[in-house]
Short mmCIF file of C-alpha atoms in Angstrom, two decimals:
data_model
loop_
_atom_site.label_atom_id
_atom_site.label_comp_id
_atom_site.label_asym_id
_atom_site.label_seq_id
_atom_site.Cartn_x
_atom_site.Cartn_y
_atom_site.Cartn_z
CA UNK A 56 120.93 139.99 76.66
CA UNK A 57 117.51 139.17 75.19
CA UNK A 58 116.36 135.54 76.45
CA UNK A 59 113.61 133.91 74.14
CA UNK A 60 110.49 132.78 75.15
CA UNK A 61 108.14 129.76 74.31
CA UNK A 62 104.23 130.05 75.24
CA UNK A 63 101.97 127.84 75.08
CA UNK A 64 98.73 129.80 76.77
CA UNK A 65 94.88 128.82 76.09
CA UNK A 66 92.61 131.66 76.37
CA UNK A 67 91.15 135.25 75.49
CA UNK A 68 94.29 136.53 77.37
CA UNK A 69 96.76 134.95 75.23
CA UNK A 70 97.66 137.91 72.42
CA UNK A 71 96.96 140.21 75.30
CA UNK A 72 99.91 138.58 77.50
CA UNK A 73 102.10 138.31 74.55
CA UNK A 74 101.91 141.81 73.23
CA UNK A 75 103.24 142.44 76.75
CA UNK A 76 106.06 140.07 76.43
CA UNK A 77 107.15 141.57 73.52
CA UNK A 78 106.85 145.28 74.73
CA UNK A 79 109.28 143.70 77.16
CA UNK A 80 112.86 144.63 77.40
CA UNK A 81 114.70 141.84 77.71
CA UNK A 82 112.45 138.91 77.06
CA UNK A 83 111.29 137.81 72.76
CA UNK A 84 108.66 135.60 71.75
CA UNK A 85 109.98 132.55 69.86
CA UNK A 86 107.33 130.76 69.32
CA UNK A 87 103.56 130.90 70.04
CA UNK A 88 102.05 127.20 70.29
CA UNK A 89 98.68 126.15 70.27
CA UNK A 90 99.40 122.57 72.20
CA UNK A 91 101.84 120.49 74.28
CA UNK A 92 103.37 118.77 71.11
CA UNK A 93 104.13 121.90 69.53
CA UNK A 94 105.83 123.41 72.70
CA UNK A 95 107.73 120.00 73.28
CA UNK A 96 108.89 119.91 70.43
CA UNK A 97 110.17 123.67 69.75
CA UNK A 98 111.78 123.08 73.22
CA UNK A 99 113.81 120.17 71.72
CA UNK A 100 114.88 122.42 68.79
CA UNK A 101 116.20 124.86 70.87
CA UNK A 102 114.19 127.83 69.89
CA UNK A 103 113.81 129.03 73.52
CA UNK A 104 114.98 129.28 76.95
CA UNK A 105 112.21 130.39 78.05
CA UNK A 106 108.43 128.23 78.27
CA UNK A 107 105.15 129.83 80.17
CA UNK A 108 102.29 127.44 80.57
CA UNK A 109 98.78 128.09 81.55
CA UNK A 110 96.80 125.52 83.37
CA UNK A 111 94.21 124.76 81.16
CA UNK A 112 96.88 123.17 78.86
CA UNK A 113 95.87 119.43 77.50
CA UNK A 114 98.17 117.08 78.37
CA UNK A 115 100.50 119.36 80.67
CA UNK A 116 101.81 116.84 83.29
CA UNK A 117 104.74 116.93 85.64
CA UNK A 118 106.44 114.03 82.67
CA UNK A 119 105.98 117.26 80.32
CA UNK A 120 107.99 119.54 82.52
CA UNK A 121 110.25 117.02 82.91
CA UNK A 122 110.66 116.85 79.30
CA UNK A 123 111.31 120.50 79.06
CA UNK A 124 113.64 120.67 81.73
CA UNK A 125 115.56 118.20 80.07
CA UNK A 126 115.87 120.41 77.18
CA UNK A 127 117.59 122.93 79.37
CA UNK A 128 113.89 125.27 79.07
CA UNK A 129 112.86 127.35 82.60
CA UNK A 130 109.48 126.43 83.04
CA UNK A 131 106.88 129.17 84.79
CA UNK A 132 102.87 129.42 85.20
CA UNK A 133 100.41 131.99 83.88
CA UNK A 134 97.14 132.27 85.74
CA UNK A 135 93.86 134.83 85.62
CA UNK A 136 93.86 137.15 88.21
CA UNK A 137 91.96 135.22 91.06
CA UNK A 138 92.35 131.70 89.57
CA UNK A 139 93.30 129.92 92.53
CA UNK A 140 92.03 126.64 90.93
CA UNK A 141 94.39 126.94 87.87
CA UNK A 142 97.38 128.39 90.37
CA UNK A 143 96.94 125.20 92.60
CA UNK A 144 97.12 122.53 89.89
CA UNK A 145 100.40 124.48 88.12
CA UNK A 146 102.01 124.45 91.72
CA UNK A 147 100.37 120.83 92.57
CA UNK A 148 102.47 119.51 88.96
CA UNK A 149 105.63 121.27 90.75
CA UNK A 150 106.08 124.96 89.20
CA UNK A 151 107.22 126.83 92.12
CA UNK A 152 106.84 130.30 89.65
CA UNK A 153 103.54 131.14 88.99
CA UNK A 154 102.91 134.66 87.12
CA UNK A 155 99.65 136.95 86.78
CA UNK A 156 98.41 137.31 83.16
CA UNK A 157 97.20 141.20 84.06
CA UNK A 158 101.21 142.33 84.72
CA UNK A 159 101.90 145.65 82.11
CA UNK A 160 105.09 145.15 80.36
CA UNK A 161 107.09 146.57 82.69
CA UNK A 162 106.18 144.49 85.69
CA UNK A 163 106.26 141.52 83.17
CA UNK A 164 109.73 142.34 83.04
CA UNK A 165 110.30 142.74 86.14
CA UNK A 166 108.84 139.75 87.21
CA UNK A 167 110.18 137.32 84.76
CA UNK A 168 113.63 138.24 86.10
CA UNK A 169 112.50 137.83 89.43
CA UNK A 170 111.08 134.53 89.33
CA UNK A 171 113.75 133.01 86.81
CA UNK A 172 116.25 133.51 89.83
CA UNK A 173 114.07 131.91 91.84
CA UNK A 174 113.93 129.02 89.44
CA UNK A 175 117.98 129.00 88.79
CA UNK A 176 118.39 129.24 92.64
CA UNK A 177 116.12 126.39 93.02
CA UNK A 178 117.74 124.52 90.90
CA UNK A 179 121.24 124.84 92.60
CA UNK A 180 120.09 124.38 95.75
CA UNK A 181 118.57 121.01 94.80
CA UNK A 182 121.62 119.97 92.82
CA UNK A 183 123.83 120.60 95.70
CA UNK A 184 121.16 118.89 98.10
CA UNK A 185 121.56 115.93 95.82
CA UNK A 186 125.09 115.87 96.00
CA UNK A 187 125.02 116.10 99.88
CA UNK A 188 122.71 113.28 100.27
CA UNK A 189 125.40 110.68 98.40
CA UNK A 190 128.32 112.75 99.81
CA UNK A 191 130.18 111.15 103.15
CA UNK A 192 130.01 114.93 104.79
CA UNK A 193 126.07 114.67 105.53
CA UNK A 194 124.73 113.79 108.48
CA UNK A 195 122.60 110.93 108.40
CA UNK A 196 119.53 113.02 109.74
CA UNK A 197 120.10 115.62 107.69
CA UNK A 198 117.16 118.56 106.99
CA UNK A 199 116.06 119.18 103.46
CA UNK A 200 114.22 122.50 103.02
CA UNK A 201 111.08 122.07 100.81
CA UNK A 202 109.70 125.22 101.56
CA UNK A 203 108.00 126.63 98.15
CA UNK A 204 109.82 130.01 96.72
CA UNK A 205 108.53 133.14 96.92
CA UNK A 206 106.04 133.79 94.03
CA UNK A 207 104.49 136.68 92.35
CA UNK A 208 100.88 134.64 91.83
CA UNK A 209 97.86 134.71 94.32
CA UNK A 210 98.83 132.36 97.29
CA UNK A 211 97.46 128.81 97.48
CA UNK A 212 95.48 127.02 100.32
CA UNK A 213 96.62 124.22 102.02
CA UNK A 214 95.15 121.19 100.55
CA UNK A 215 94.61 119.83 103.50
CA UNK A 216 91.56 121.58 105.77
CA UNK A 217 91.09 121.65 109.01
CA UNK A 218 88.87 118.42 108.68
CA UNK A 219 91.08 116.37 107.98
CA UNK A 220 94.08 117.24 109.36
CA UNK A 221 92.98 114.36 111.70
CA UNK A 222 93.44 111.86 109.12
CA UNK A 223 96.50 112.81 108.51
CA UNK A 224 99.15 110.40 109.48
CA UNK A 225 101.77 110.90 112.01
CA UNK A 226 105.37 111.64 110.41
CA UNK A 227 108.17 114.25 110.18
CA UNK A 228 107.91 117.33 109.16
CA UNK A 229 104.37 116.46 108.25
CA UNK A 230 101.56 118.98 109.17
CA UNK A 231 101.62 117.69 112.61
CA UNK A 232 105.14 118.23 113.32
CA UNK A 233 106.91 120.99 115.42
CA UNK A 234 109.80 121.88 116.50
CA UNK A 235 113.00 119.96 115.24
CA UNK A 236 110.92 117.42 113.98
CA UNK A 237 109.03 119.31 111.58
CA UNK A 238 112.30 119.67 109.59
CA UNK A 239 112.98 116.16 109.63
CA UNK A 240 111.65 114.27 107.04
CA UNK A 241 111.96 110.51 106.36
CA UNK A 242 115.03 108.68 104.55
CA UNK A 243 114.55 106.63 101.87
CA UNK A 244 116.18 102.78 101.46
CA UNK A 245 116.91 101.28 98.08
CA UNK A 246 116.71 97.41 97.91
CA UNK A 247 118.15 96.77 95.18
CA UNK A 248 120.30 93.25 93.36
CA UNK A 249 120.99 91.59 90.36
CA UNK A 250 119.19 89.31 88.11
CA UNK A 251 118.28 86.30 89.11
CA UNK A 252 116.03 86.38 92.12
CA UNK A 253 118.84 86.81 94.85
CA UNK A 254 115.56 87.97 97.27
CA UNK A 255 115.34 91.72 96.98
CA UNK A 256 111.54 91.61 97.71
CA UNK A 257 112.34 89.60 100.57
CA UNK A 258 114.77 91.88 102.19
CA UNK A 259 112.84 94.44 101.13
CA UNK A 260 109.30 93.53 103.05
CA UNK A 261 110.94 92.34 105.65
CA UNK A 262 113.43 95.19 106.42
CA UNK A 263 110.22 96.90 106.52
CA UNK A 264 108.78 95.12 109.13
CA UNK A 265 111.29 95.52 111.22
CA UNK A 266 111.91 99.24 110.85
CA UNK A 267 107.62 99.42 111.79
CA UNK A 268 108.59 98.15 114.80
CA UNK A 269 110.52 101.64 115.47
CA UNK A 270 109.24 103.87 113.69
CA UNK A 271 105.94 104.63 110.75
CA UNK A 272 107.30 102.90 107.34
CA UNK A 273 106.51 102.82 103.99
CA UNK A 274 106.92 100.00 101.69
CA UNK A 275 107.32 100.98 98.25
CA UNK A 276 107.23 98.29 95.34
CA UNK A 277 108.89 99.54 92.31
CA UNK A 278 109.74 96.85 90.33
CA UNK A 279 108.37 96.98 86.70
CA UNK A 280 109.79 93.52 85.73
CA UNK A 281 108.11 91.33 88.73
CA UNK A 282 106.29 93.18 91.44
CA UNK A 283 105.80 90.54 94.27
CA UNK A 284 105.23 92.26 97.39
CA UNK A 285 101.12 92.30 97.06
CA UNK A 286 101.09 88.73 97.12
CA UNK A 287 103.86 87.86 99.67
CA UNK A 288 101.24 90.10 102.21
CA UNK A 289 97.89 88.62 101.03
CA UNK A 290 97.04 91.36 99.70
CA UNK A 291 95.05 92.01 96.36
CA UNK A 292 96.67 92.09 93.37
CA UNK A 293 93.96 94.43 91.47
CA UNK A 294 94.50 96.69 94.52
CA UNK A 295 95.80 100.49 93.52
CA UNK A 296 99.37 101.09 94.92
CA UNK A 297 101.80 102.29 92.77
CA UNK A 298 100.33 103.17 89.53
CA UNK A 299 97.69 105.01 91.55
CA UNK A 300 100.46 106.93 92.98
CA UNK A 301 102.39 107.66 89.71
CA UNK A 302 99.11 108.82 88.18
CA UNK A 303 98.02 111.07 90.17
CA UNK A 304 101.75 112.46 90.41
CA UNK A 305 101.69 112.75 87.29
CA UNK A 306 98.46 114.71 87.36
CA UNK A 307 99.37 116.71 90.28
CA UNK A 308 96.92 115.65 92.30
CA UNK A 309 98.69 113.51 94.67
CA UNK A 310 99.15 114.59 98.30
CA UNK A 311 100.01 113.33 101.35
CA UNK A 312 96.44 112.14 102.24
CA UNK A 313 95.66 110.90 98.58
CA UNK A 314 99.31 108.96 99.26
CA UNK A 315 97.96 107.86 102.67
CA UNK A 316 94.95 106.28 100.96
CA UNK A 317 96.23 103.83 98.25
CA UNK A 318 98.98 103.18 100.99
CA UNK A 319 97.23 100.80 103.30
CA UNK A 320 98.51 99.86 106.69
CA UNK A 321 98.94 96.01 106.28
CA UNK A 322 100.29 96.07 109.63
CA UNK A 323 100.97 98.91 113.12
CA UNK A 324 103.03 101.30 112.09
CA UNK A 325 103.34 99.68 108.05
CA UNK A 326 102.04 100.77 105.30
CA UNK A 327 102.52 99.07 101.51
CA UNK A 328 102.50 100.71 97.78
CA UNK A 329 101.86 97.52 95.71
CA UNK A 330 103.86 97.24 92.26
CA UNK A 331 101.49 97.35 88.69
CA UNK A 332 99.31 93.41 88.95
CA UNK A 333 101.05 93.10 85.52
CA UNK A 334 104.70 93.67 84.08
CA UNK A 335 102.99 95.29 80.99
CA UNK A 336 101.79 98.42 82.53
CA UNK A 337 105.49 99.38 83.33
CA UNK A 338 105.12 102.84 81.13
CA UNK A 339 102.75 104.28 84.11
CA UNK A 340 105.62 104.49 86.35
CA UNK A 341 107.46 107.54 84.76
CA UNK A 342 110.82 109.18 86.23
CA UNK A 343 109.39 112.73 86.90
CA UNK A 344 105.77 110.49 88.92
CA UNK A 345 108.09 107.88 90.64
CA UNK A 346 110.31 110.61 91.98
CA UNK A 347 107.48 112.89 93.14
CA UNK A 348 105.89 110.06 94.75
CA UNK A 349 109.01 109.07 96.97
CA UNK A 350 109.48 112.69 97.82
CA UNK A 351 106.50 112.74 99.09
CA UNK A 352 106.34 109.37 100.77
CA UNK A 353 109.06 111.44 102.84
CA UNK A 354 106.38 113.26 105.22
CA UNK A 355 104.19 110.11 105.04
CA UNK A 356 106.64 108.02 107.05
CA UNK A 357 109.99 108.39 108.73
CA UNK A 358 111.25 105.15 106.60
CA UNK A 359 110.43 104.49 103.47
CA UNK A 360 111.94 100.66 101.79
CA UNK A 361 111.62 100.14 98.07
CA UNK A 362 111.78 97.16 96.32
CA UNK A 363 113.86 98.13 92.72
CA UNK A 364 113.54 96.13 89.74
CA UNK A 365 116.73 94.01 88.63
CA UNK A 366 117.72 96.30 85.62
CA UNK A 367 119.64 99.64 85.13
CA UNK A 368 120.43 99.60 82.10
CA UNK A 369 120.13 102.71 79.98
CA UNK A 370 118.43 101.57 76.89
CA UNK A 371 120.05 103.46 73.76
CA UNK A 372 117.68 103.78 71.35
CA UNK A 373 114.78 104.90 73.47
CA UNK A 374 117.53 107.81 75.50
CA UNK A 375 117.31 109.02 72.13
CA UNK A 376 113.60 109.88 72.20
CA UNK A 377 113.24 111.27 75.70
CA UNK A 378 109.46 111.32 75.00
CA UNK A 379 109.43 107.71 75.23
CA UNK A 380 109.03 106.11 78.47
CA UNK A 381 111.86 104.07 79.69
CA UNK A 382 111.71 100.43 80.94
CA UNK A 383 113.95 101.18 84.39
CA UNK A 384 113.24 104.62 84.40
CA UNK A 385 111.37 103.88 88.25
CA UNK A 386 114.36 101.67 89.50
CA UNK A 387 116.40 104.32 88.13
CA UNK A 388 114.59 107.14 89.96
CA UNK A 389 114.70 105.12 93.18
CA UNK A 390 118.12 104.65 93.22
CA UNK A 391 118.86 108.44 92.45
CA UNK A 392 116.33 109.67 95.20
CA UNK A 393 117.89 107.09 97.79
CA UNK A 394 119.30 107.78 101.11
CA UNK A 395 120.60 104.67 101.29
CA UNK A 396 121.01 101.36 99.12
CA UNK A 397 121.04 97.86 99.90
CA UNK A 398 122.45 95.55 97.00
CA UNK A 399 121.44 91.65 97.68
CA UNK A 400 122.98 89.26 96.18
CA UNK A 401 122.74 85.02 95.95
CA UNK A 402 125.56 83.21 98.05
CA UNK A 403 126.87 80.54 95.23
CA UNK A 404 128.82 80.66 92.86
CA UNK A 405 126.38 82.27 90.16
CA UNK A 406 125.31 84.96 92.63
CA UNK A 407 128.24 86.29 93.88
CA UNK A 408 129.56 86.45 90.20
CA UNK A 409 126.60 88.73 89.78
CA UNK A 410 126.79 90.56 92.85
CA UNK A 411 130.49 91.83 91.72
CA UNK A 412 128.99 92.64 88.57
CA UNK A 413 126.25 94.53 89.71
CA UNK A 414 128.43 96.31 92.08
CA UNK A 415 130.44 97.50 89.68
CA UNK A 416 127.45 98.25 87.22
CA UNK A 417 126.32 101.01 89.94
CA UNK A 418 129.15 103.52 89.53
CA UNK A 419 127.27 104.01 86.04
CA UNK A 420 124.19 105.49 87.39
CA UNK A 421 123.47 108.20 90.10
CA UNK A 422 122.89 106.21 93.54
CA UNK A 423 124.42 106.23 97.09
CA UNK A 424 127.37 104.50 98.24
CA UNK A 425 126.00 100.41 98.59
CA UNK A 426 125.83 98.61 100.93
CA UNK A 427 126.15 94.81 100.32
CA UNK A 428 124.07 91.99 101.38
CA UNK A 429 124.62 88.31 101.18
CA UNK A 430 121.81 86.37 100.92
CA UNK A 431 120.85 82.41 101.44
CA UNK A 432 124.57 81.77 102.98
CA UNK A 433 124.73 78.05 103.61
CA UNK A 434 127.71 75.66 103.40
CA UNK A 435 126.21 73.04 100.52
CA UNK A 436 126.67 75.88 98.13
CA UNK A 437 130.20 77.38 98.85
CA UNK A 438 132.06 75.00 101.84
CA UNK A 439 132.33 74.72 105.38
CA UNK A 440 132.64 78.31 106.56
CA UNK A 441 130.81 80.21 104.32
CA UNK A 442 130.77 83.60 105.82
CA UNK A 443 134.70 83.25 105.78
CA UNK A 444 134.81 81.49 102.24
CA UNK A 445 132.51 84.26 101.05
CA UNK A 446 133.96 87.14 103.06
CA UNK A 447 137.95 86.16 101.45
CA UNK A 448 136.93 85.71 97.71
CA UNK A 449 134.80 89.29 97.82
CA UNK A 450 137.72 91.16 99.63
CA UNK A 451 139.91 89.61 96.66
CA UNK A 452 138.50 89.53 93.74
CA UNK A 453 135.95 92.65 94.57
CA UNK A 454 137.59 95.18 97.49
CA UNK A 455 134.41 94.12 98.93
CA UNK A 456 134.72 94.18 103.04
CA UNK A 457 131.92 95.04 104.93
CA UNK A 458 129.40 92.77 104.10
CA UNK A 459 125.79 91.83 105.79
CA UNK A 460 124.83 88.27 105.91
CA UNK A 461 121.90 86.18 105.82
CA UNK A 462 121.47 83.13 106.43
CA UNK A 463 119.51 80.06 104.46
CA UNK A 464 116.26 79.23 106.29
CA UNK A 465 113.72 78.54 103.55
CA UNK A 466 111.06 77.06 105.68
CA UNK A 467 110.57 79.95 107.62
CA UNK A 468 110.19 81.82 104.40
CA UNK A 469 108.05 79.52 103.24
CA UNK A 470 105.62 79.63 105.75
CA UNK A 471 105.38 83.38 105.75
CA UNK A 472 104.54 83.33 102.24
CA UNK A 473 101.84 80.40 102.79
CA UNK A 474 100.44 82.69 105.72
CA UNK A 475 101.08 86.58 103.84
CA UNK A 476 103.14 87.36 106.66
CA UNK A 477 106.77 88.83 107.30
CA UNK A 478 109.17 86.66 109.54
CA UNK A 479 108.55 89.25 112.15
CA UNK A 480 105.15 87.83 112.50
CA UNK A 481 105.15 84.16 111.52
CA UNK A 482 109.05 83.19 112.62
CA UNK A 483 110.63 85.96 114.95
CA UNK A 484 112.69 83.03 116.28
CA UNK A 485 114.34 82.17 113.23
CA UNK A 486 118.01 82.99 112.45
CA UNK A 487 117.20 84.97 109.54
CA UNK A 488 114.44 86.90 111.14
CA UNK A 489 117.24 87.92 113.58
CA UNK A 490 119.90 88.49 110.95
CA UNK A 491 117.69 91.44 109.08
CA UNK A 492 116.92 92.25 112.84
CA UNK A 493 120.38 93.01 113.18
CA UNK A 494 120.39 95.16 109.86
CA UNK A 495 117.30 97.23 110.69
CA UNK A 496 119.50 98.18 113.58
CA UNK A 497 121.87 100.56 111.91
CA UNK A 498 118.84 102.58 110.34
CA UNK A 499 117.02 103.43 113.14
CA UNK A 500 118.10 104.45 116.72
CA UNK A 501 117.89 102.50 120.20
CA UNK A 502 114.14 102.49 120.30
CA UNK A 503 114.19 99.46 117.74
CA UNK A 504 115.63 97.26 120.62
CA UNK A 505 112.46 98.73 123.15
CA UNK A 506 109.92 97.79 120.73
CA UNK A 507 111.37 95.29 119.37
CA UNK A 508 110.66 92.70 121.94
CA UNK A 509 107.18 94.13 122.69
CA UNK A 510 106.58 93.35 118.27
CA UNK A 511 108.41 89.93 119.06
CA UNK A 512 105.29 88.71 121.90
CA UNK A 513 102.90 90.02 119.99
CA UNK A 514 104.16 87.99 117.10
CA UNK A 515 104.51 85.25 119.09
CA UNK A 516 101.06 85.16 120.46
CA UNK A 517 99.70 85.82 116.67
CA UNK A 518 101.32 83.09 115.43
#
């Protein structure tokens, strides 16, 4: 069966390449196109299976691949002879197939078929990772192999040299690691809740904090309605984070040390991504960039928190024009790349009617199995008893029955916020300091408790 091809190569070796692709037995040129529009949009009309890129395409981005692997089109490189520059930056935006542009049409042949069942075995493999990492058979340390496929290009160089492999930081299955724990890379936690400020960001930083204690972390702010985190730490709100992060994703320049860079460590052992200073610059975080950049945080720390925006919704009329950018589209992504998920919601009335909501709202997008949190429980806003009052009316009305709790202490919070501090540093006395405490517990392993207490007099001495 003859599969069709799209190209979209700059060049002097452009007809040359092409005449070989047609000489070719089992391949047929579709459509030659001179930019990215013109290849995005033949890959929408379904002219091709089939698209080969060079890397001195304008505009070609790991969004654009994204784009034309949404339109069901196998995606492979074309490089010079000897062009390890161009090779780097087509593997760097995430082609793991990377041809010469000097194969005869026979090895042309050959090597399309080749490294198309790389790509479709790629592809399975990572759709059946995915449905492992949300599936209640996989261990919660479970390896994920990364390793790049086999290609028929000129190999790359590490990105990293020998110089700075000191400045690398410490994590699994990062370039220090050996052994067992060079597989192991880190898990990621989604903090996620409804509308109406029922204190994601608060969790969120804070769960951080905690896990630091244990282990390196990574605090990831992702929400493109009201990013908060910068500010709760004292940090600059002009600072790059995020965006920084996306963009170069998006670019394919980002790697673990350009990651480790616009990543500062606020704290020992905890790093921050801020959010985008303003809610308007919410098209910079793009699906394909935020997902990149959390797979990466991976092998930058061995926990990695982020703060999700409120909304998940699926907006209709821009899912029609997958070019557009989507509002949620980084929630979204964190959610679907998440180990684990935290939902928080409000403990009165108005809350917890939104936490069942929201609850249920999750079967309708790709995320692990949630795990709820009550937050500011106090007995002015539901009755004496309010872990029990709480704890009956969710089992009722919602099936819900494990649930986390947290208690009301505002002044504690309020102080940390005053100061740019978490609760770990300003109030490691307080009851809700010890509640989350108690939460950070079942993500790490016994070494929390060791170092715990040693975090706890240094906090206390600090404050």
């Amino acid at each position: 069966m003859t599969r069709t091809l799209l190209t979209a190569i700059g060049g002097p070796a452009e007809s040359q390449l092409v005449a070989a692709l047609e000489a070719a037995a089992g391949y047929a040129v579709a459509r030659r196109c001179a930019d990215l529009a013109e290849l995005l949009a033949a890959a929408a009309a379904g002219l091709g299976e089939v698209a080969l890129v060079s890397a001195d395409l304008r505009g070609l981005d790991r969004s654009a691949l994204s784009e034309l692997a949404a339109h069901g089109v196998q995606v492979a490189g074309v490089v010079a002879p000897g062009d390890e520059v161009g090779e780097r930056r087509l593997r760097q935006l995430g082609l793991g197939v990377v041809l010469s542009s000097a194969l005869d049409p026979h090895g042309l042949d050959e090597a399309l078929d080749k490294a198309l069942e790389h790509v479709q075995d790629h592809a399975l493999d990572h759709g059946v990772d995915h449905a492992l990492d949300h599936g209640v058979d996989r261990a919660p340390d479970h390896p994920r192999d990364h390793a790049p496929p086999d290609t028929l290009g000129q190999p790359v160089a590490s990105h990293a040299t020998d110089d700075h492999a000191a400045e690398l930081p410490s994590a699994p299955g990062g370039p220090g690691g050996t052994g067992a724990d060079a597989k192991a890379r880190g898990r990621v936690i989604a903090v996620w809740g409804p509308t109406g400020a029922p204190g994601r960001s608060m969790l969120a930083l804070n769960l951080a904090a905690e896990l630091a204690l244990a282990a390196p972390t990574l605090l990831v702010d992702c929400d493109t309605h009201g990013s908060s985190l910068s500010q709760a730490l004292g940090l600059l709100d002009e600072a790059p984070g995020m965006a920084a992060a996306a963009r170069a994703a998006d670019q394919g320049t980002l790697d673990l040390l350009a990651l480790a860079r616009v990543a500062p460590e606020v704290t020992p052992g905890l790093r921050v991504l801020t959010g985008i200073p303003r809610a308007e610059r919410w098209t910079e975080l793009r699906a394909a960039a935020v997902g990149h950049v959390l797979d990466l945080a991976r092998d930058l720390a061995s926990c990695v928190v982020v703060d999700c925006g409120f909304s998940i919704e699926d907006d209709e009329e821009l899912s029609y024009d997958t070019l557009a950018p989507r509002r949620n589209a980084a929630t979204l992504s964190a959610l679907a790349a998440a180990d684990d998920l935290l939902v928080v919601g409000s403990a009165d009335p108005v809350g917890l009617q939104r936490l069942v909501r929201a609850v249920q709202d999750l079967r309708a997008v790709p995320a692990p199995a949630p795990r709820v949190v009550v937050n500011r429980v106090r007995a002015s806003s539901v009755g004496s008893h309010p872990e029990r009052r709480i704890g009956e009316a969710l089992e009722r009305f919602a099936g819900m029955d494990d649930l986390t709790y947290l208690p009301w202490d505002q002044a504690a919070l309020d102080g940390a916020m005053l100061a740019g501090r978490s609760l770990v540093e300003f109030a490691p006395q307080s009851a809700l300091r010890r509640a989350i405490a108690d939460l950070a517990t079942t993500f790490v392993d016994s070494r929390l408790d060791q170092r715990r207490s040693r975090g706890t007099r240094r906090a206390r001495v600090r404050s």
